[in-house]
Amino acid sequence: MRRHLHAEWTKLRTLPGTGPLLLALVAVTVTVSVVAAAVVSCAPAGCGHDPARISLFGIQAGQAVVAVLAVTAISGEFGTGMIRTTLAAMPHRMAVLAAKAVLLAGLTLAAGGVAVLGSALAGPRVLLGNGFPPPAYDGPMVRAAFGSVLYLALVALLSLGVATAVRDSAAAIGVVLGLLYLFPAVILMIPDPDLAELLWQISPTTAGLSIQATTQLSALPLAPWAGLGVLAAWAAAALLTGGLLLRARDA
């Protein structure tokens, strides 16, 4: 496995887009979080907004950057045919995919940690000027921040699995962005509340982002960690499907 990790790390760090995309993840996430905090106000009598969700709102934009990073980590090899060289040198295909997943998750956790930390520090300061109470960096906020970092890593693994199965970068990005953005939009248009709640519970985005909730937890269709577990199940299924197809098909 060490040989696979070394080879995949060499490829990943030499891709021209890896560094800029990691920087973009941090910049986009923090910027959108600050903008979201700037446009929300709270009356002196109180408001129903969750300050943690607002402060970490940029995750919903940063996940698109993560998806692009994960897809390009493998789709470029399919596009150029370099995957044949990779699999000729390392015939254990599942180990190749596992090495990509480990390194991609590690990079996403590192950059996502910086992005979430910046959002968690900057967002509450902006909210404080808009009538919100002083930030409380207690257990729920720590859980929301830590869970948001895990959320980004799981999005990366989901995207890697989809890209491995689909092989085409444009198609893979379309599928992932559809799951992340179109699926939640469709839920909002469902008139049946029971069906809408069911779709909310199985959507990787709406269920996964419940990890950010720190208020009105009893009103959530899923508990925060259970919601993140739904996204983990999506990521595991995508990686398993991609791995099986990688092993079954010709390079």
PDB file of C-alpha atoms in Angstrom:
ATOM      1  CA  MET A   1       0.000   0.000   0.000  1.00  0.00           C
ATOM      2  CA  ARG A   2       2.927   2.338   0.665  1.00  0.00           C
ATOM      3  CA  ARG A   3       3.940   2.104  -3.002  1.00  0.00           C
ATOM      4  CA  HIS A   4       0.420   2.962  -4.107  1.00  0.00           C
ATOM      5  CA  LEU A   5       0.266   5.948  -1.775  1.00  0.00           C
ATOM      6  CA  HIS A   6       3.625   7.261  -2.950  1.00  0.00           C
ATOM      7  CA  ALA A   7       2.661   6.954  -6.625  1.00  0.00           C
ATOM      8  CA  GLU A   8      -0.742   8.553  -6.163  1.00  0.00           C
ATOM      9  CA  TRP A   9       0.701  11.358  -4.036  1.00  0.00           C
ATOM     10  CA  THR A  10       3.214  12.133  -6.778  1.00  0.00           C
ATOM     11  CA  LYS A  11       0.427  12.367  -9.348  1.00  0.00           C
ATOM     12  CA  LEU A  12      -1.933  14.342  -7.138  1.00  0.00           C
ATOM     13  CA  ARG A  13       0.568  16.974  -6.022  1.00  0.00           C
ATOM     14  CA  THR A  14       1.847  17.491  -9.584  1.00  0.00           C
ATOM     15  CA  LEU A  15      -1.605  18.035 -11.085  1.00  0.00           C
ATOM     16  CA  PRO A  16      -1.738  21.725 -12.078  1.00  0.00           C
ATOM     17  CA  GLY A  17      -5.153  22.241 -10.524  1.00  0.00           C
ATOM     18  CA  THR A  18      -4.630  20.685  -7.105  1.00  0.00           C
ATOM     19  CA  GLY A  19      -3.036  23.677  -5.364  1.00  0.00           C
ATOM     20  CA  PRO A  20      -5.343  26.331  -6.847  1.00  0.00           C
ATOM     21  CA  LEU A  21      -8.430  24.261  -6.067  1.00  0.00           C
ATOM     22  CA  LEU A  22      -7.403  23.799  -2.433  1.00  0.00           C
ATOM     23  CA  LEU A  23      -6.825  27.541  -2.132  1.00  0.00           C
ATOM     24  CA  ALA A  24     -10.149  28.171  -3.857  1.00  0.00           C
ATOM     25  CA  LEU A  25     -11.870  25.879  -1.352  1.00  0.00           C
ATOM     26  CA  VAL A  26     -10.649  28.015   1.528  1.00  0.00           C
ATOM     27  CA  ALA A  27     -11.311  31.350  -0.181  1.00  0.00           C
ATOM     28  CA  VAL A  28     -14.787  30.470  -1.472  1.00  0.00           C
ATOM     29  CA  THR A  29     -15.943  28.908   1.781  1.00  0.00           C
ATOM     30  CA  VAL A  30     -14.823  31.766   4.010  1.00  0.00           C
ATOM     31  CA  THR A  31     -16.021  34.480   1.622  1.00  0.00           C
ATOM     32  CA  VAL A  32     -19.503  33.008   1.191  1.00  0.00           C
ATOM     33  CA  SER A  33     -19.792  32.437   4.944  1.00  0.00           C
ATOM     34  CA  VAL A  34     -18.921  36.058   5.667  1.00  0.00           C
ATOM     35  CA  VAL A  35     -21.352  37.326   3.016  1.00  0.00           C
ATOM     36  CA  ALA A  36     -24.122  35.119   4.417  1.00  0.00           C
ATOM     37  CA  ALA A  37     -23.470  36.463   7.909  1.00  0.00           C
ATOM     38  CA  ALA A  38     -23.462  40.028   6.617  1.00  0.00           C
ATOM     39  CA  VAL A  39     -26.921  39.837   5.052  1.00  0.00           C
ATOM     40  CA  VAL A  40     -28.717  38.266   8.043  1.00  0.00           C
ATOM     41  CA  SER A  41     -29.846  40.312  11.013  1.00  0.00           C
ATOM     42  CA  CYS A  42     -31.445  39.455  14.332  1.00  0.00           C
ATOM     43  CA  ALA A  43     -33.933  41.635  16.214  1.00  0.00           C
ATOM     44  CA  PRO A  44     -33.324  42.462  19.884  1.00  0.00           C
ATOM     45  CA  ALA A  45     -36.262  40.238  20.828  1.00  0.00           C
ATOM     46  CA  GLY A  46     -34.543  37.280  19.218  1.00  0.00           C
ATOM     47  CA  CYS A  47     -34.762  35.432  15.915  1.00  0.00           C
ATOM     48  CA  GLY A  48     -35.049  31.900  14.672  1.00  0.00           C
ATOM     49  CA  HIS A  49     -31.754  31.795  12.793  1.00  0.00           C
ATOM     50  CA  ASP A  50     -29.093  29.244  13.717  1.00  0.00           C
ATOM     51  CA  PRO A  51     -25.818  31.217  13.979  1.00  0.00           C
ATOM     52  CA  ALA A  52     -23.708  28.111  13.376  1.00  0.00           C
ATOM     53  CA  ARG A  53     -25.468  27.309  10.111  1.00  0.00           C
ATOM     54  CA  ILE A  54     -25.095  30.896   8.932  1.00  0.00           C
ATOM     55  CA  SER A  55     -21.420  31.082   9.903  1.00  0.00           C
ATOM     56  CA  LEU A  56     -20.723  27.823   8.071  1.00  0.00           C
ATOM     57  CA  PHE A  57     -22.963  28.544   5.080  1.00  0.00           C
ATOM     58  CA  GLY A  58     -19.920  28.743   2.808  1.00  0.00           C
ATOM     59  CA  ILE A  59     -19.612  24.958   2.994  1.00  0.00           C
ATOM     60  CA  GLN A  60     -22.469  24.784   0.513  1.00  0.00           C
ATOM     61  CA  ALA A  61     -20.348  26.685  -2.001  1.00  0.00           C
ATOM     62  CA  GLY A  62     -17.036  25.069  -1.100  1.00  0.00           C
ATOM     63  CA  GLN A  63     -18.419  21.588  -1.732  1.00  0.00           C
ATOM     64  CA  ALA A  64     -18.535  22.350  -5.464  1.00  0.00           C
ATOM     65  CA  VAL A  65     -14.784  23.027  -5.431  1.00  0.00           C
ATOM     66  CA  VAL A  66     -14.230  19.764  -3.556  1.00  0.00           C
ATOM     67  CA  ALA A  67     -16.267  17.903  -6.174  1.00  0.00           C
ATOM     68  CA  VAL A  68     -14.164  19.321  -9.003  1.00  0.00           C
ATOM     69  CA  LEU A  69     -10.934  18.479  -7.150  1.00  0.00           C
ATOM     70  CA  ALA A  70     -12.019  14.884  -6.550  1.00  0.00           C
ATOM     71  CA  VAL A  71     -13.229  14.305 -10.100  1.00  0.00           C
ATOM     72  CA  THR A  72     -10.041  15.655 -11.663  1.00  0.00           C
ATOM     73  CA  ALA A  73      -7.988  13.403  -9.379  1.00  0.00           C
ATOM     74  CA  ILE A  74      -8.951  10.416 -11.528  1.00  0.00           C
ATOM     75  CA  SER A  75     -10.872  11.544 -14.611  1.00  0.00           C
ATOM     76  CA  GLY A  76      -7.745  13.063 -16.148  1.00  0.00           C
ATOM     77  CA  GLU A  77      -6.123   9.640 -16.180  1.00  0.00           C
ATOM     78  CA  PHE A  78      -9.089   8.161 -18.015  1.00  0.00           C
ATOM     79  CA  GLY A  79      -9.112  11.030 -20.485  1.00  0.00           C
ATOM     80  CA  THR A  80      -5.421  10.778 -21.379  1.00  0.00           C
ATOM     81  CA  GLY A  81      -5.175   7.001 -21.143  1.00  0.00           C
ATOM     82  CA  MET A  82      -2.625   7.303 -18.340  1.00  0.00           C
ATOM     83  CA  ILE A  83      -4.792   4.951 -16.296  1.00  0.00           C
ATOM     84  CA  ARG A  84      -3.442   2.073 -18.405  1.00  0.00           C
ATOM     85  CA  THR A  85       0.102   2.895 -17.317  1.00  0.00           C
ATOM     86  CA  THR A  86      -1.013   3.199 -13.703  1.00  0.00           C
ATOM     87  CA  LEU A  87      -2.755  -0.181 -13.705  1.00  0.00           C
ATOM     88  CA  ALA A  88       0.089  -1.856 -15.581  1.00  0.00           C
ATOM     89  CA  ALA A  89       2.515  -0.716 -12.893  1.00  0.00           C
ATOM     90  CA  MET A  90       0.090  -1.441 -10.026  1.00  0.00           C
ATOM     91  CA  PRO A  91      -2.352  -4.179 -11.074  1.00  0.00           C
ATOM     92  CA  HIS A  92      -4.248  -4.171  -7.754  1.00  0.00           C
ATOM     93  CA  ARG A  93      -6.988  -1.807  -8.892  1.00  0.00           C
ATOM     94  CA  MET A  94      -8.828  -1.548  -5.584  1.00  0.00           C
ATOM     95  CA  ALA A  95      -5.574  -0.557  -3.867  1.00  0.00           C
ATOM     96  CA  VAL A  96      -5.049   2.193  -6.452  1.00  0.00           C
ATOM     97  CA  LEU A  97      -8.514   3.594  -5.762  1.00  0.00           C
ATOM     98  CA  ALA A  98      -8.025   3.241  -2.002  1.00  0.00           C
ATOM     99  CA  ALA A  99      -4.756   5.205  -2.189  1.00  0.00           C
ATOM    100  CA  LYS A 100      -6.474   7.965  -4.162  1.00  0.00           C
ATOM    101  CA  ALA A 101      -9.293   8.052  -1.610  1.00  0.00           C
ATOM    102  CA  VAL A 102      -6.939   8.273   1.387  1.00  0.00           C
ATOM    103  CA  LEU A 103      -4.867  11.091  -0.099  1.00  0.00           C
ATOM    104  CA  LEU A 104      -7.862  13.012  -1.400  1.00  0.00           C
ATOM    105  CA  ALA A 105      -9.613  12.760   1.958  1.00  0.00           C
ATOM    106  CA  GLY A 106      -6.452  13.920   3.728  1.00  0.00           C
ATOM    107  CA  LEU A 107      -6.037  16.975   1.524  1.00  0.00           C
ATOM    108  CA  THR A 108      -9.714  17.847   1.842  1.00  0.00           C
ATOM    109  CA  LEU A 109      -9.600  17.492   5.621  1.00  0.00           C
ATOM    110  CA  ALA A 110      -6.576  19.808   5.783  1.00  0.00           C
ATOM    111  CA  ALA A 111      -7.922  22.516   3.465  1.00  0.00           C
ATOM    112  CA  GLY A 112     -11.464  22.069   4.767  1.00  0.00           C
ATOM    113  CA  GLY A 113     -10.214  22.485   8.316  1.00  0.00           C
ATOM    114  CA  VAL A 114      -8.669  25.835   7.429  1.00  0.00           C
ATOM    115  CA  ALA A 115     -11.835  26.897   5.588  1.00  0.00           C
ATOM    116  CA  VAL A 116     -14.123  25.916   8.452  1.00  0.00           C
ATOM    117  CA  LEU A 117     -11.879  27.537  11.048  1.00  0.00           C
ATOM    118  CA  GLY A 118     -11.865  30.784   9.081  1.00  0.00           C
ATOM    119  CA  SER A 119     -15.639  30.674   8.694  1.00  0.00           C
ATOM    120  CA  ALA A 120     -16.234  29.790  12.348  1.00  0.00           C
ATOM    121  CA  LEU A 121     -14.084  32.727  13.479  1.00  0.00           C
ATOM    122  CA  ALA A 122     -15.181  35.355  10.955  1.00  0.00           C
ATOM    123  CA  GLY A 123     -18.880  34.543  10.665  1.00  0.00           C
ATOM    124  CA  PRO A 124     -19.852  35.034  14.332  1.00  0.00           C
ATOM    125  CA  ARG A 125     -17.959  38.342  14.462  1.00  0.00           C
ATOM    126  CA  VAL A 126     -20.053  39.631  11.574  1.00  0.00           C
ATOM    127  CA  LEU A 127     -23.247  38.274  13.139  1.00  0.00           C
ATOM    128  CA  LEU A 128     -22.409  40.025  16.384  1.00  0.00           C
ATOM    129  CA  GLY A 129     -22.679  43.347  14.582  1.00  0.00           C
ATOM    130  CA  ASN A 130     -26.063  42.331  13.165  1.00  0.00           C
ATOM    131  CA  GLY A 131     -27.816  41.830  16.484  1.00  0.00           C
ATOM    132  CA  PHE A 132     -26.824  38.252  17.261  1.00  0.00           C
ATOM    133  CA  PRO A 133     -25.556  37.338  20.731  1.00  0.00           C
ATOM    134  CA  PRO A 134     -21.822  36.792  21.305  1.00  0.00           C
ATOM    135  CA  PRO A 135     -20.605  33.495  19.818  1.00  0.00           C
ATOM    136  CA  ALA A 136     -20.514  30.481  22.094  1.00  0.00           C
ATOM    137  CA  TYR A 137     -17.775  28.074  21.081  1.00  0.00           C
ATOM    138  CA  ASP A 138     -19.343  25.242  23.046  1.00  0.00           C
ATOM    139  CA  GLY A 139     -20.057  21.598  22.279  1.00  0.00           C
ATOM    140  CA  PRO A 140     -22.733  22.126  19.593  1.00  0.00           C
ATOM    141  CA  MET A 141     -20.613  24.679  17.726  1.00  0.00           C
ATOM    142  CA  VAL A 142     -17.542  22.443  17.895  1.00  0.00           C
ATOM    143  CA  ARG A 143     -19.631  19.549  16.592  1.00  0.00           C
ATOM    144  CA  ALA A 144     -20.965  21.714  13.759  1.00  0.00           C
ATOM    145  CA  ALA A 145     -17.463  22.830  12.771  1.00  0.00           C
ATOM    146  CA  PHE A 146     -15.845  19.407  13.047  1.00  0.00           C
ATOM    147  CA  GLY A 147     -18.766  17.802  11.248  1.00  0.00           C
ATOM    148  CA  SER A 148     -18.513  20.339   8.430  1.00  0.00           C
ATOM    149  CA  VAL A 149     -14.904  19.314   7.815  1.00  0.00           C
ATOM    150  CA  LEU A 150     -15.971  15.669   7.704  1.00  0.00           C
ATOM    151  CA  TYR A 151     -18.817  16.653   5.379  1.00  0.00           C
ATOM    152  CA  LEU A 152     -16.364  18.076   2.842  1.00  0.00           C
ATOM    153  CA  ALA A 153     -14.177  14.962   3.041  1.00  0.00           C
ATOM    154  CA  LEU A 154     -17.205  12.734   2.434  1.00  0.00           C
ATOM    155  CA  VAL A 155     -18.219  14.867  -0.558  1.00  0.00           C
ATOM    156  CA  ALA A 156     -14.710  14.312  -1.929  1.00  0.00           C
ATOM    157  CA  LEU A 157     -15.043  10.528  -1.552  1.00  0.00           C
ATOM    158  CA  LEU A 158     -18.523  10.558  -3.088  1.00  0.00           C
ATOM    159  CA  SER A 159     -17.196  12.526  -6.058  1.00  0.00           C
ATOM    160  CA  LEU A 160     -14.206  10.215  -6.473  1.00  0.00           C
ATOM    161  CA  GLY A 161     -16.482   7.187  -6.536  1.00  0.00           C
ATOM    162  CA  VAL A 162     -18.804   8.745  -9.109  1.00  0.00           C
ATOM    163  CA  ALA A 163     -15.879   9.827 -11.308  1.00  0.00           C
ATOM    164  CA  THR A 164     -14.390   6.325 -11.171  1.00  0.00           C
ATOM    165  CA  ALA A 165     -17.698   4.807 -12.250  1.00  0.00           C
ATOM    166  CA  VAL A 166     -18.555   7.378 -14.934  1.00  0.00           C
ATOM    167  CA  ARG A 167     -14.975   8.039 -16.180  1.00  0.00           C
ATOM    168  CA  ASP A 168     -15.922  11.233 -18.032  1.00  0.00           C
ATOM    169  CA  SER A 169     -15.089  14.376 -16.042  1.00  0.00           C
ATOM    170  CA  ALA A 170     -17.960  16.534 -17.318  1.00  0.00           C
ATOM    171  CA  ALA A 171     -20.522  13.795 -16.737  1.00  0.00           C
ATOM    172  CA  ALA A 172     -19.134  13.013 -13.285  1.00  0.00           C
ATOM    173  CA  ILE A 173     -19.198  16.653 -12.196  1.00  0.00           C
ATOM    174  CA  GLY A 174     -22.754  16.934 -13.529  1.00  0.00           C
ATOM    175  CA  VAL A 175     -23.894  13.898 -11.542  1.00  0.00           C
ATOM    176  CA  VAL A 176     -22.246  15.075  -8.318  1.00  0.00           C
ATOM    177  CA  LEU A 177     -23.487  18.656  -8.571  1.00  0.00           C
ATOM    178  CA  GLY A 178     -26.954  17.319  -9.349  1.00  0.00           C
ATOM    179  CA  LEU A 179     -26.883  15.301  -6.128  1.00  0.00           C
ATOM    180  CA  LEU A 180     -25.538  18.227  -4.120  1.00  0.00           C
ATOM    181  CA  TYR A 181     -27.706  21.038  -5.487  1.00  0.00           C
ATOM    182  CA  LEU A 182     -30.522  19.762  -7.732  1.00  0.00           C
ATOM    183  CA  PHE A 183     -31.730  17.044  -5.365  1.00  0.00           C
ATOM    184  CA  PRO A 184     -32.386  19.525  -2.494  1.00  0.00           C
ATOM    185  CA  ALA A 185     -34.100  21.921  -4.916  1.00  0.00           C
ATOM    186  CA  VAL A 186     -36.437  19.161  -6.072  1.00  0.00           C
ATOM    187  CA  ILE A 187     -37.358  18.398  -2.451  1.00  0.00           C
ATOM    188  CA  LEU A 188     -38.593  21.981  -2.018  1.00  0.00           C
ATOM    189  CA  MET A 189     -41.071  21.451  -4.874  1.00  0.00           C
ATOM    190  CA  ILE A 190     -42.617  18.264  -3.472  1.00  0.00           C
ATOM    191  CA  PRO A 191     -46.169  19.044  -2.247  1.00  0.00           C
ATOM    192  CA  ASP A 192     -46.485  15.867  -0.153  1.00  0.00           C
ATOM    193  CA  PRO A 193     -44.834  16.619   3.232  1.00  0.00           C
ATOM    194  CA  ASP A 194     -44.245  12.942   4.042  1.00  0.00           C
ATOM    195  CA  LEU A 195     -42.496  12.307   0.731  1.00  0.00           C
ATOM    196  CA  ALA A 196     -40.530  15.550   1.082  1.00  0.00           C
ATOM    197  CA  GLU A 197     -39.344  14.497   4.540  1.00  0.00           C
ATOM    198  CA  LEU A 198     -38.305  11.075   3.243  1.00  0.00           C
ATOM    199  CA  LEU A 199     -36.315  12.643   0.406  1.00  0.00           C
ATOM    200  CA  TRP A 200     -34.762  15.066   2.902  1.00  0.00           C
ATOM    201  CA  GLN A 201     -33.613  12.125   4.980  1.00  0.00           C
ATOM    202  CA  ILE A 202     -31.950  10.348   2.058  1.00  0.00           C
ATOM    203  CA  SER A 203     -30.488  13.383   0.302  1.00  0.00           C
ATOM    204  CA  PRO A 204     -26.701  13.547   0.751  1.00  0.00           C
ATOM    205  CA  THR A 205     -26.770  17.332   1.099  1.00  0.00           C
ATOM    206  CA  THR A 206     -29.780  18.049   3.284  1.00  0.00           C
ATOM    207  CA  ALA A 207     -29.137  15.076   5.549  1.00  0.00           C
ATOM    208  CA  GLY A 208     -25.379  15.657   5.683  1.00  0.00           C
ATOM    209  CA  LEU A 209     -25.642  19.364   6.464  1.00  0.00           C
ATOM    210  CA  SER A 210     -27.830  18.660   9.478  1.00  0.00           C
ATOM    211  CA  ILE A 211     -24.492  18.233  11.276  1.00  0.00           C
ATOM    212  CA  GLN A 212     -24.317  22.049  11.339  1.00  0.00           C
ATOM    213  CA  ALA A 213     -27.531  22.490  13.318  1.00  0.00           C
ATOM    214  CA  THR A 214     -27.138  23.783  16.860  1.00  0.00           C
ATOM    215  CA  THR A 215     -30.689  24.991  17.563  1.00  0.00           C
ATOM    216  CA  GLN A 216     -34.140  23.376  17.283  1.00  0.00           C
ATOM    217  CA  LEU A 217     -32.606  19.914  16.938  1.00  0.00           C
ATOM    218  CA  SER A 218     -35.896  18.218  17.784  1.00  0.00           C
ATOM    219  CA  ALA A 219     -37.432  19.644  14.604  1.00  0.00           C
ATOM    220  CA  LEU A 220     -34.871  17.959  12.345  1.00  0.00           C
ATOM    221  CA  PRO A 221     -35.994  14.858  10.405  1.00  0.00           C
ATOM    222  CA  LEU A 222     -32.633  13.310  11.333  1.00  0.00           C
ATOM    223  CA  ALA A 223     -30.231  13.878  14.203  1.00  0.00           C
ATOM    224  CA  PRO A 224     -26.994  15.659  13.167  1.00  0.00           C
ATOM    225  CA  TRP A 225     -24.679  12.638  13.297  1.00  0.00           C
ATOM    226  CA  ALA A 226     -27.301  10.383  11.717  1.00  0.00           C
ATOM    227  CA  GLY A 227     -27.597  12.874   8.860  1.00  0.00           C
ATOM    228  CA  LEU A 228     -23.864  12.832   8.315  1.00  0.00           C
ATOM    229  CA  GLY A 229     -24.087   9.049   8.327  1.00  0.00           C
ATOM    230  CA  VAL A 230     -26.416   9.251   5.327  1.00  0.00           C
ATOM    231  CA  LEU A 231     -23.755  11.123   3.375  1.00  0.00           C
ATOM    232  CA  ALA A 232     -21.161   8.560   4.518  1.00  0.00           C
ATOM    233  CA  ALA A 233     -23.392   5.805   3.134  1.00  0.00           C
ATOM    234  CA  TRP A 234     -23.618   7.627  -0.215  1.00  0.00           C
ATOM    235  CA  ALA A 235     -19.823   8.001  -0.305  1.00  0.00           C
ATOM    236  CA  ALA A 236     -19.257   4.335   0.571  1.00  0.00           C
ATOM    237  CA  ALA A 237     -21.745   3.179  -2.072  1.00  0.00           C
ATOM    238  CA  ALA A 238     -20.154   5.402  -4.727  1.00  0.00           C
ATOM    239  CA  LEU A 239     -16.638   4.190  -3.914  1.00  0.00           C
ATOM    240  CA  LEU A 240     -17.728   0.550  -3.868  1.00  0.00           C
ATOM    241  CA  THR A 241     -19.528   0.901  -7.191  1.00  0.00           C
ATOM    242  CA  GLY A 242     -16.606   2.749  -8.735  1.00  0.00           C
ATOM    243  CA  GLY A 243     -14.135   0.180  -7.426  1.00  0.00           C
ATOM    244  CA  LEU A 244     -16.110  -2.766  -8.722  1.00  0.00           C
ATOM    245  CA  LEU A 245     -16.482  -1.176 -12.144  1.00  0.00           C
ATOM    246  CA  LEU A 246     -12.784  -0.269 -12.202  1.00  0.00           C
ATOM    247  CA  ARG A 247     -11.924  -3.906 -11.511  1.00  0.00           C
ATOM    248  CA  ALA A 248     -14.431  -5.334 -13.985  1.00  0.00           C
ATOM    249  CA  ARG A 249     -13.866  -3.077 -17.007  1.00  0.00           C
ATOM    250  CA  ASP A 250     -10.910  -2.662 -19.300  1.00  0.00           C
ATOM    251  CA  ALA A 251      -8.768   0.372 -18.591  1.00  0.00           C
TER     252      ALA A 251
END
